[in-house]
């Protein structure tokens, strides 16, 4: 049909709107070249200036298609059609799931729904995609069936910003596999897999302004299946724990759940000498979450640790170590005026939190106290003891707190993996479930956001390669009539970050410089990276920042703190004090053998003098990301895009502006654009 026929009087169209994003309208006069008169649903009449057919407003779908459960079934595929269909399904029908070809779009309802019970799992078992309403169980069933039929590893990639529901989606997928992959001979493994969730949420999740249960680490869980397609084991790999949260949280945010749980359970463990959460500097921002009982959550965590086979001694030691971090943060460090030193720090011998910290971890109090206020400097001729200023000592104390928390986190993950590992040495098929940070941009963005957004660039590239590049090439190979369609390729942005003389390389180089600083590094970025299309020096505001034009958004990063976070060092004096602990767990965690083991398997902090021999956090993260991508590329992937419908955590409330931001950022609208040009949906 011609444009004149399509845009005749009575045709229904979409018009851009400042608050609704798009508003419905109706053509009130037949289209004549150059002008189109439209009346909006709110009653306003306006004449649109049309310079070319590309400027004509998008056409609305017929009413019979409103609420379609697969976006690719719509007659007109474009942004307003997607937004309206998702909004109608979500707000009017209370359907949180919608297909977009091979992608499942999941909108967080911010309320519990009765659609995840055992009966629902059985309904989806054996059904093909599309037979029943869209559901995460349908995606899980598709992955399980493909593994059965094709004998090929599968992966479910769950993405979305904080608060969009990624962790819950991953948890329901695992519940599905634990149910359909269960067997009479492996009665405990399913329980153990499900028990890993409350533990990981306790030690790795926290309340943020965007999400009351935000995962502050990424994880890739492999569920292993035998030749009969029964679950026989599992393994978990974690990525980029947010260690800075241990010592600092933004207003209205919390530290990790486990620390509040322990304070709530203090009467069960009086030897920890804990008080209420508000008594601790590391927990002083926000004490509670509405509707969450920290004591009940502690009981769930404790039960899960027992199910996974942690001994009572190890459980007690774990709680001692977590509690000791709270006491460490409360140790008073003051100027040593009157104690024989100037411009140096001092801790009272009888500081109650110092006493409790050293008793819990069975440490030499004098050595620990000294290690917090002094450091050894190696010179050409001798070792010199240098007093730390109060600011330096507090920074060293906080670095130690982060180090203790992180190393215990990794040890617990290892314990979970040992409990879940298969007893068989044979190679098994697996289904992997990836739950990792979504794209982040805040008022102030630092090293953590840089790494998170780098990971999302890699994941978006994986999505592009699977959905766009590989499929298009397959049609040409099979000589199916096909026209190549342009899509956004983010390889140049990834190159900016990870190639030689890219951002990570220059950061590592500056970390090796004895006098390297965040500011000198920024200068080198401006000099070396200005040739990259995706790099900018801020035009206004901070001159100690840089901008990356990511696939999702333009993000400005403050350079202050990048070098320290990339080095992630802890003072060797403090490590020596902990190495000689009378507590078996602490002694093991700080032994040289365990440090070597973790440096191979995890991104762990560096001990001062060995900096040149260790990889930085950024380079370790790059290597682990590349290994993850290699694993995903060997699987058949399935995609779940989680959408956060509003910022106020309101049930079934839909903010079109927030939704469209996320749909653009996660590639759903790009998928729709290609579908509109003839790109078929896969099954």
CSV table of C-alpha atoms in Angstrom, one decimal, residues 295-676:
chain,number,residue,atom,x,y,z
A,295,UNK,CA,16.3,-13.3,62.5
A,296,UNK,CA,14.1,-15.6,60.3
A,297,UNK,CA,16.5,-15.0,57.4
A,298,UNK,CA,19.4,-16.0,59.7
A,299,UNK,CA,17.6,-19.3,60.5
A,300,UNK,CA,17.2,-19.9,56.7
A,301,UNK,CA,21.0,-19.2,56.2
A,302,UNK,CA,21.9,-21.5,59.1
A,303,UNK,CA,19.7,-24.3,57.8
A,304,UNK,CA,21.1,-24.0,54.3
A,305,UNK,CA,24.7,-24.2,55.6
A,306,UNK,CA,23.8,-27.4,57.4
A,307,UNK,CA,22.1,-28.9,54.3
A,308,UNK,CA,25.2,-28.2,52.4
A,309,UNK,CA,27.3,-30.1,54.9
A,310,UNK,CA,29.2,-27.3,56.7
A,311,UNK,CA,30.3,-28.7,60.1
A,312,UNK,CA,29.1,-27.0,63.3
A,313,UNK,CA,32.7,-26.0,64.0
A,314,UNK,CA,33.1,-24.4,60.5
A,315,UNK,CA,29.7,-22.6,60.8
A,316,UNK,CA,30.7,-21.2,64.2
A,317,UNK,CA,34.0,-20.1,62.8
A,318,UNK,CA,32.3,-18.4,59.8
A,319,UNK,CA,30.1,-16.5,62.1
A,320,UNK,CA,33.1,-15.5,64.3
A,321,UNK,CA,34.9,-14.1,61.2
A,322,UNK,CA,31.8,-12.1,60.1
A,323,UNK,CA,31.3,-10.8,63.6
A,324,UNK,CA,35.0,-9.9,63.9
A,325,UNK,CA,34.7,-7.6,60.9
A,326,UNK,CA,32.0,-5.5,62.7
A,327,UNK,CA,34.3,-5.2,65.7
A,328,UNK,CA,37.3,-4.3,63.5
A,329,UNK,CA,35.3,-1.4,62.0
A,330,UNK,CA,34.6,-0.1,65.5
A,331,UNK,CA,38.2,0.1,66.7
A,332,UNK,CA,38.9,3.7,67.6
A,333,UNK,CA,42.0,5.0,65.7
A,334,UNK,CA,43.1,8.5,67.0
A,335,UNK,CA,46.1,10.8,66.7
A,336,UNK,CA,49.0,9.7,68.9
A,337,UNK,CA,49.7,13.1,70.4
A,338,UNK,CA,51.0,12.5,73.9
A,339,UNK,CA,52.1,9.0,73.0
A,340,UNK,CA,55.6,9.8,71.8
A,341,UNK,CA,54.8,10.3,68.0
A,342,UNK,CA,53.5,13.2,66.0
A,343,UNK,CA,51.4,12.9,62.9
A,344,UNK,CA,50.8,9.2,63.6
A,345,UNK,CA,48.0,7.0,64.8
A,346,UNK,CA,47.2,5.3,68.0
A,347,UNK,CA,44.9,2.6,69.4
A,348,UNK,CA,44.2,2.1,73.1
A,349,UNK,CA,45.4,-1.3,74.4
A,350,UNK,CA,42.1,-1.8,76.1
A,351,UNK,CA,39.9,-0.7,73.2
A,352,UNK,CA,36.9,-3.1,73.7
A,353,UNK,CA,36.5,-3.8,70.0
A,354,UNK,CA,40.2,-4.5,69.5
A,355,UNK,CA,40.0,-6.9,72.5
A,356,UNK,CA,36.9,-8.7,71.0
A,357,UNK,CA,38.4,-8.8,67.5
A,358,UNK,CA,41.6,-10.4,68.7
A,359,UNK,CA,39.8,-12.8,71.0
A,360,UNK,CA,37.4,-14.0,68.3
A,361,UNK,CA,40.2,-14.7,65.8
A,362,UNK,CA,42.7,-15.7,68.5
A,363,UNK,CA,45.3,-13.2,67.5
A,364,UNK,CA,48.2,-11.5,69.3
A,365,UNK,CA,46.6,-8.2,70.3
A,366,UNK,CA,49.9,-6.3,70.5
A,367,UNK,CA,51.0,-7.4,67.0
A,368,UNK,CA,47.6,-6.7,65.5
A,369,UNK,CA,47.5,-3.2,67.1
A,370,UNK,CA,50.9,-2.4,65.8
A,371,UNK,CA,50.1,-3.7,62.3
A,372,UNK,CA,47.1,-1.3,62.2
A,373,UNK,CA,49.2,1.8,63.1
A,374,UNK,CA,52.6,1.1,61.4
A,375,UNK,CA,53.9,-0.4,58.2
A,376,UNK,CA,57.2,-1.8,57.2
A,377,UNK,CA,59.0,-0.2,54.2
A,378,UNK,CA,61.7,-2.2,52.4
A,379,UNK,CA,64.7,0.0,51.4
A,380,UNK,CA,68.0,-1.0,49.8
A,381,UNK,CA,69.7,-1.5,53.2
A,382,UNK,CA,67.0,-2.3,55.7
A,383,UNK,CA,63.4,-2.5,56.7
A,384,UNK,CA,62.1,0.7,58.2
A,385,UNK,CA,59.0,0.9,60.4
A,386,UNK,CA,56.9,3.9,59.4
A,387,UNK,CA,54.0,5.2,61.5
A,388,UNK,CA,50.7,5.7,59.7
A,389,UNK,CA,48.6,8.8,59.9
A,390,UNK,CA,45.0,8.4,61.3
A,391,UNK,CA,43.6,8.6,57.7
A,392,UNK,CA,46.2,6.0,56.5
A,393,UNK,CA,45.5,3.7,59.5
A,394,UNK,CA,41.7,3.9,59.0
A,395,UNK,CA,42.2,3.2,55.3
A,396,UNK,CA,44.4,0.2,56.1
A,397,UNK,CA,41.9,-1.1,58.7
A,398,UNK,CA,39.1,-0.9,56.1
A,399,UNK,CA,41.2,-2.6,53.5
A,400,UNK,CA,41.8,-5.5,55.9
A,401,UNK,CA,38.0,-5.7,56.6
A,402,UNK,CA,37.3,-5.9,52.9
A,403,UNK,CA,40.0,-8.5,52.5
A,404,UNK,CA,38.7,-10.7,55.3
A,405,UNK,CA,35.2,-10.5,54.0
A,406,UNK,CA,36.2,-11.3,50.4
A,407,UNK,CA,38.4,-14.2,51.3
A,408,UNK,CA,35.7,-15.7,53.5
A,409,UNK,CA,33.2,-15.2,50.7
A,410,UNK,CA,35.4,-17.2,48.3
A,411,UNK,CA,36.0,-19.9,50.9
A,412,UNK,CA,32.2,-20.4,51.4
A,413,UNK,CA,31.7,-20.5,47.6
A,414,UNK,CA,34.4,-23.3,47.5
A,415,UNK,CA,32.6,-25.1,50.3
A,416,UNK,CA,29.3,-25.0,48.4
A,417,UNK,CA,31.0,-26.2,45.2
A,418,UNK,CA,32.6,-29.2,47.1
A,419,UNK,CA,29.2,-30.1,48.5
A,420,UNK,CA,27.6,-29.9,45.0
A,421,UNK,CA,30.3,-31.6,43.0
A,422,UNK,CA,29.5,-34.9,41.2
A,423,UNK,CA,31.1,-38.1,42.5
A,424,UNK,CA,31.7,-39.2,38.9
A,425,UNK,CA,34.8,-38.1,37.0
A,426,UNK,CA,33.1,-38.6,33.6
A,427,UNK,CA,32.3,-35.6,31.4
A,428,UNK,CA,28.7,-34.5,31.8
A,429,UNK,CA,26.3,-32.2,30.0
A,430,UNK,CA,25.4,-29.0,31.7
A,431,UNK,CA,22.9,-26.2,31.7
A,432,UNK,CA,24.5,-22.9,32.9
A,433,UNK,CA,22.5,-20.1,34.5
A,434,UNK,CA,24.2,-16.7,34.4
A,435,UNK,CA,23.0,-14.0,36.8
A,436,UNK,CA,25.3,-10.9,36.6
A,437,UNK,CA,25.1,-7.2,37.2
A,438,UNK,CA,23.1,-5.2,34.6
A,439,UNK,CA,24.4,-2.0,33.0
A,440,UNK,CA,24.9,0.7,35.7
A,441,UNK,CA,25.1,4.5,35.5
A,442,UNK,CA,25.0,6.7,38.6
A,443,UNK,CA,25.7,10.4,39.5
A,444,UNK,CA,29.2,9.2,40.4
A,445,UNK,CA,30.6,6.2,38.6
A,446,UNK,CA,33.8,4.5,39.6
A,447,UNK,CA,35.9,1.3,39.0
A,448,UNK,CA,33.0,-1.0,39.9
A,449,UNK,CA,30.7,0.5,37.4
A,450,UNK,CA,33.5,0.5,34.8
A,451,UNK,CA,33.9,-3.3,35.3
A,452,UNK,CA,30.2,-4.0,35.3
A,453,UNK,CA,29.6,-2.0,32.1
A,454,UNK,CA,32.6,-3.7,30.5
A,455,UNK,CA,31.0,-7.1,31.3
A,456,UNK,CA,27.7,-5.9,29.8
A,457,UNK,CA,29.5,-4.9,26.6
A,458,UNK,CA,30.9,-8.4,26.3
A,459,UNK,CA,27.4,-10.0,27.0
A,460,UNK,CA,25.8,-7.7,24.5
A,461,UNK,CA,28.4,-8.7,21.9
A,462,UNK,CA,27.7,-12.4,22.6
A,463,UNK,CA,24.0,-11.7,22.1
A,464,UNK,CA,24.7,-9.8,18.8
A,465,UNK,CA,26.8,-12.6,17.5
A,466,UNK,CA,24.3,-15.3,18.3
A,467,UNK,CA,21.1,-13.5,17.3
A,468,UNK,CA,22.3,-11.4,14.4
A,469,UNK,CA,25.6,-12.3,12.9
A,470,UNK,CA,25.5,-16.1,13.0
A,471,UNK,CA,21.8,-16.3,12.0
A,472,UNK,CA,22.2,-14.0,9.0
A,473,UNK,CA,25.3,-15.9,7.8
A,474,UNK,CA,23.4,-19.2,8.2
A,475,UNK,CA,20.7,-18.0,5.8
A,476,UNK,CA,23.2,-17.0,3.2
A,477,UNK,CA,25.0,-20.3,3.6
A,478,UNK,CA,21.8,-22.2,3.0
A,479,UNK,CA,21.1,-19.8,0.0
A,480,UNK,CA,17.9,-18.5,1.5
A,481,UNK,CA,16.8,-15.2,0.1
A,482,UNK,CA,18.2,-12.7,2.5
A,483,UNK,CA,19.4,-9.1,2.8
A,484,UNK,CA,22.1,-8.2,5.3
A,485,UNK,CA,20.7,-5.8,7.9
A,486,UNK,CA,22.9,-3.3,9.8
A,487,UNK,CA,23.0,-3.6,13.6
A,488,UNK,CA,25.0,-1.9,16.2
A,489,UNK,CA,28.4,-3.6,16.6
A,490,UNK,CA,30.1,-2.8,19.9
A,491,UNK,CA,33.5,-4.3,19.1
A,492,UNK,CA,35.2,-0.8,18.9
A,493,UNK,CA,34.0,-0.1,22.4
A,494,UNK,CA,35.3,-3.4,23.7
A,495,UNK,CA,38.6,-2.7,21.9
A,496,UNK,CA,38.9,0.7,23.7
A,497,UNK,CA,38.7,-1.1,27.0
A,498,UNK,CA,40.8,-4.3,26.5
A,499,UNK,CA,43.3,-3.9,23.7
A,500,UNK,CA,47.0,-2.9,24.1
A,501,UNK,CA,47.2,0.8,25.1
A,502,UNK,CA,43.4,0.6,25.9
A,503,UNK,CA,41.9,1.7,29.2
A,504,UNK,CA,42.7,-1.5,31.2
A,505,UNK,CA,46.3,-1.7,29.8
A,506,UNK,CA,47.0,1.9,30.7
A,507,UNK,CA,45.5,1.4,34.1
A,508,UNK,CA,47.7,-1.6,34.8
A,509,UNK,CA,50.8,0.2,33.6
A,510,UNK,CA,50.1,3.1,35.9
A,511,UNK,CA,49.6,0.7,38.8
A,512,UNK,CA,53.1,-0.5,38.3
A,513,UNK,CA,54.6,3.0,38.4
A,514,UNK,CA,56.0,3.8,41.9
A,515,UNK,CA,54.6,7.3,41.6
A,516,UNK,CA,51.5,6.5,39.6
A,517,UNK,CA,48.3,8.3,40.6
A,518,UNK,CA,44.7,8.5,39.4
A,519,UNK,CA,45.4,12.0,38.0
A,520,UNK,CA,48.6,11.0,36.0
A,521,UNK,CA,46.6,8.0,34.6
A,522,UNK,CA,43.8,10.3,33.5
A,523,UNK,CA,46.4,12.4,31.6
A,524,UNK,CA,47.6,9.3,29.8
A,525,UNK,CA,44.0,8.3,28.9
A,526,UNK,CA,43.4,11.8,27.3
A,527,UNK,CA,46.7,11.4,25.4
A,528,UNK,CA,46.4,7.8,24.2
A,529,UNK,CA,42.7,7.2,23.9
A,530,UNK,CA,41.4,10.3,22.2
A,531,UNK,CA,41.6,8.5,18.9
A,532,UNK,CA,38.9,6.1,19.9
A,533,UNK,CA,35.4,7.1,18.7
A,534,UNK,CA,33.8,5.8,22.0
A,535,UNK,CA,36.2,7.8,24.3
A,536,UNK,CA,35.7,11.4,25.4
A,537,UNK,CA,37.2,13.9,27.8
A,538,UNK,CA,34.4,15.6,29.6
A,539,UNK,CA,33.7,19.0,28.1
A,540,UNK,CA,32.5,20.5,31.4
A,541,UNK,CA,32.7,19.6,35.1
A,542,UNK,CA,35.4,17.2,36.3
A,543,UNK,CA,38.8,17.2,34.6
A,544,UNK,CA,39.6,14.1,36.5
A,545,UNK,CA,37.1,11.9,34.6
A,546,UNK,CA,36.6,10.2,31.3
A,547,UNK,CA,33.6,9.2,29.2
A,548,UNK,CA,32.8,6.0,27.4
A,549,UNK,CA,30.0,5.9,24.9
A,550,UNK,CA,28.6,2.4,25.8
A,551,UNK,CA,26.0,0.5,23.7
A,552,UNK,CA,23.4,1.4,26.4
A,553,UNK,CA,24.4,4.9,27.4
A,554,UNK,CA,27.1,7.5,27.7
A,555,UNK,CA,28.8,7.1,31.1
A,556,UNK,CA,31.2,9.5,32.8
A,557,UNK,CA,33.7,7.8,35.2
A,558,UNK,CA,35.5,9.6,38.0
A,559,UNK,CA,39.2,8.5,38.0
A,560,UNK,CA,39.7,8.9,41.8
A,561,UNK,CA,40.1,5.5,43.4
A,562,UNK,CA,40.7,3.5,40.2
A,563,UNK,CA,44.3,2.7,41.0
A,564,UNK,CA,43.7,1.6,44.6
A,565,UNK,CA,40.7,-0.5,43.6
A,566,UNK,CA,42.7,-2.1,40.7
A,567,UNK,CA,45.7,-2.9,42.9
A,568,UNK,CA,43.4,-4.0,45.8
A,569,UNK,CA,46.4,-4.4,48.2
A,570,UNK,CA,46.3,-5.3,51.9
A,571,UNK,CA,49.3,-4.6,54.1
A,572,UNK,CA,51.6,-7.5,54.6
A,573,UNK,CA,52.1,-6.7,58.4
A,574,UNK,CA,48.4,-7.3,58.9
A,575,UNK,CA,48.5,-10.6,57.0
A,576,UNK,CA,51.4,-11.8,59.1
A,577,UNK,CA,49.4,-11.1,62.2
A,578,UNK,CA,46.5,-13.1,60.9
A,579,UNK,CA,48.7,-16.0,59.6
A,580,UNK,CA,49.5,-16.9,63.2
A,581,UNK,CA,45.9,-16.9,64.4
A,582,UNK,CA,44.8,-19.6,66.8
A,583,UNK,CA,41.6,-19.9,64.8
A,584,UNK,CA,41.9,-22.8,62.4
A,585,UNK,CA,39.8,-21.2,59.7
A,586,UNK,CA,41.6,-17.8,59.8
A,587,UNK,CA,45.0,-19.5,59.8
A,588,UNK,CA,44.0,-21.4,56.7
A,589,UNK,CA,42.5,-18.4,54.9
A,590,UNK,CA,45.7,-16.4,55.4
A,591,UNK,CA,48.2,-19.1,54.7
A,592,UNK,CA,50.6,-18.7,51.7
A,593,UNK,CA,49.3,-22.0,50.2
A,594,UNK,CA,45.7,-20.7,50.3
A,595,UNK,CA,46.7,-17.3,48.9
A,596,UNK,CA,48.4,-19.1,45.9
A,597,UNK,CA,45.3,-21.3,45.4
A,598,UNK,CA,42.9,-18.4,45.4
A,599,UNK,CA,45.2,-16.3,43.1
A,600,UNK,CA,44.6,-19.0,40.4
A,601,UNK,CA,40.9,-19.5,41.0
A,602,UNK,CA,39.6,-16.1,42.2
A,603,UNK,CA,40.3,-12.4,41.8
A,604,UNK,CA,41.8,-11.9,45.2
A,605,UNK,CA,43.5,-9.0,46.9
A,606,UNK,CA,47.2,-8.5,46.5
A,607,UNK,CA,49.6,-8.7,49.4
A,608,UNK,CA,51.8,-5.5,49.3
A,609,UNK,CA,55.3,-6.6,48.3
A,610,UNK,CA,54.2,-9.1,45.6
A,611,UNK,CA,52.3,-6.6,43.6
A,612,UNK,CA,54.5,-7.0,40.5
A,613,UNK,CA,54.0,-10.7,40.4
A,614,UNK,CA,50.2,-10.6,40.8
A,615,UNK,CA,47.5,-9.7,38.3
A,616,UNK,CA,45.4,-6.7,39.0
A,617,UNK,CA,41.7,-6.9,39.6
A,618,UNK,CA,41.0,-5.4,36.2
A,619,UNK,CA,43.2,-7.9,34.3
A,620,UNK,CA,41.8,-10.9,36.3
A,621,UNK,CA,38.3,-9.7,35.6
A,622,UNK,CA,39.1,-9.4,31.9
A,623,UNK,CA,40.5,-13.0,31.8
A,624,UNK,CA,37.6,-14.4,33.7
A,625,UNK,CA,35.1,-12.6,31.4
A,626,UNK,CA,36.9,-14.0,28.3
A,627,UNK,CA,36.7,-17.5,29.8
A,628,UNK,CA,33.0,-17.0,30.5
A,629,UNK,CA,32.4,-15.9,26.9
A,630,UNK,CA,34.3,-18.9,25.6
A,631,UNK,CA,32.1,-21.2,27.7
A,632,UNK,CA,28.9,-19.5,26.6
A,633,UNK,CA,29.9,-19.7,23.0
A,634,UNK,CA,30.2,-23.5,23.3
A,635,UNK,CA,26.5,-23.7,24.5
A,636,UNK,CA,23.1,-23.1,23.0
A,637,UNK,CA,22.1,-19.8,24.7
A,638,UNK,CA,18.6,-18.8,25.9
A,639,UNK,CA,17.9,-15.2,26.8
A,640,UNK,CA,15.9,-13.6,29.5
A,641,UNK,CA,15.7,-9.8,29.6
A,642,UNK,CA,14.5,-8.5,33.0
A,643,UNK,CA,12.8,-5.1,33.0
A,644,UNK,CA,12.3,-2.9,36.1
A,645,UNK,CA,8.9,-1.2,35.5
A,646,UNK,CA,9.3,1.7,38.0
A,647,UNK,CA,11.8,3.1,40.6
A,648,UNK,CA,9.4,3.0,43.5
A,649,UNK,CA,9.0,-0.8,43.8
A,650,UNK,CA,5.2,-0.5,43.2
A,651,UNK,CA,3.3,-3.6,42.2
A,652,UNK,CA,2.2,-3.6,38.6
A,653,UNK,CA,3.1,0.1,38.0
A,654,UNK,CA,4.6,0.9,34.6
A,655,UNK,CA,6.8,3.9,33.9
A,656,UNK,CA,7.1,4.0,30.1
A,657,UNK,CA,10.3,6.1,30.2
A,658,UNK,CA,12.1,3.6,32.5
A,659,UNK,CA,10.9,0.7,30.4
A,660,UNK,CA,12.0,2.2,27.1
A,661,UNK,CA,15.5,3.0,28.5
A,662,UNK,CA,16.0,-0.6,29.5
A,663,UNK,CA,14.5,-2.1,26.3
A,664,UNK,CA,17.0,0.0,24.3
A,665,UNK,CA,19.9,-0.9,26.5
A,666,UNK,CA,19.4,-4.6,26.5
A,667,UNK,CA,19.0,-5.1,22.7
A,668,UNK,CA,15.3,-6.0,22.7
A,669,UNK,CA,14.4,-3.0,20.5
A,670,UNK,CA,17.3,-3.9,18.1
A,671,UNK,CA,15.9,-7.4,17.9
A,672,UNK,CA,12.5,-6.0,17.1
A,673,UNK,CA,13.9,-3.7,14.4
A,674,UNK,CA,15.5,-6.7,12.7
A,675,UNK,CA,12.4,-8.7,13.0
A,676,UNK,CA,10.4,-5.9,11.3
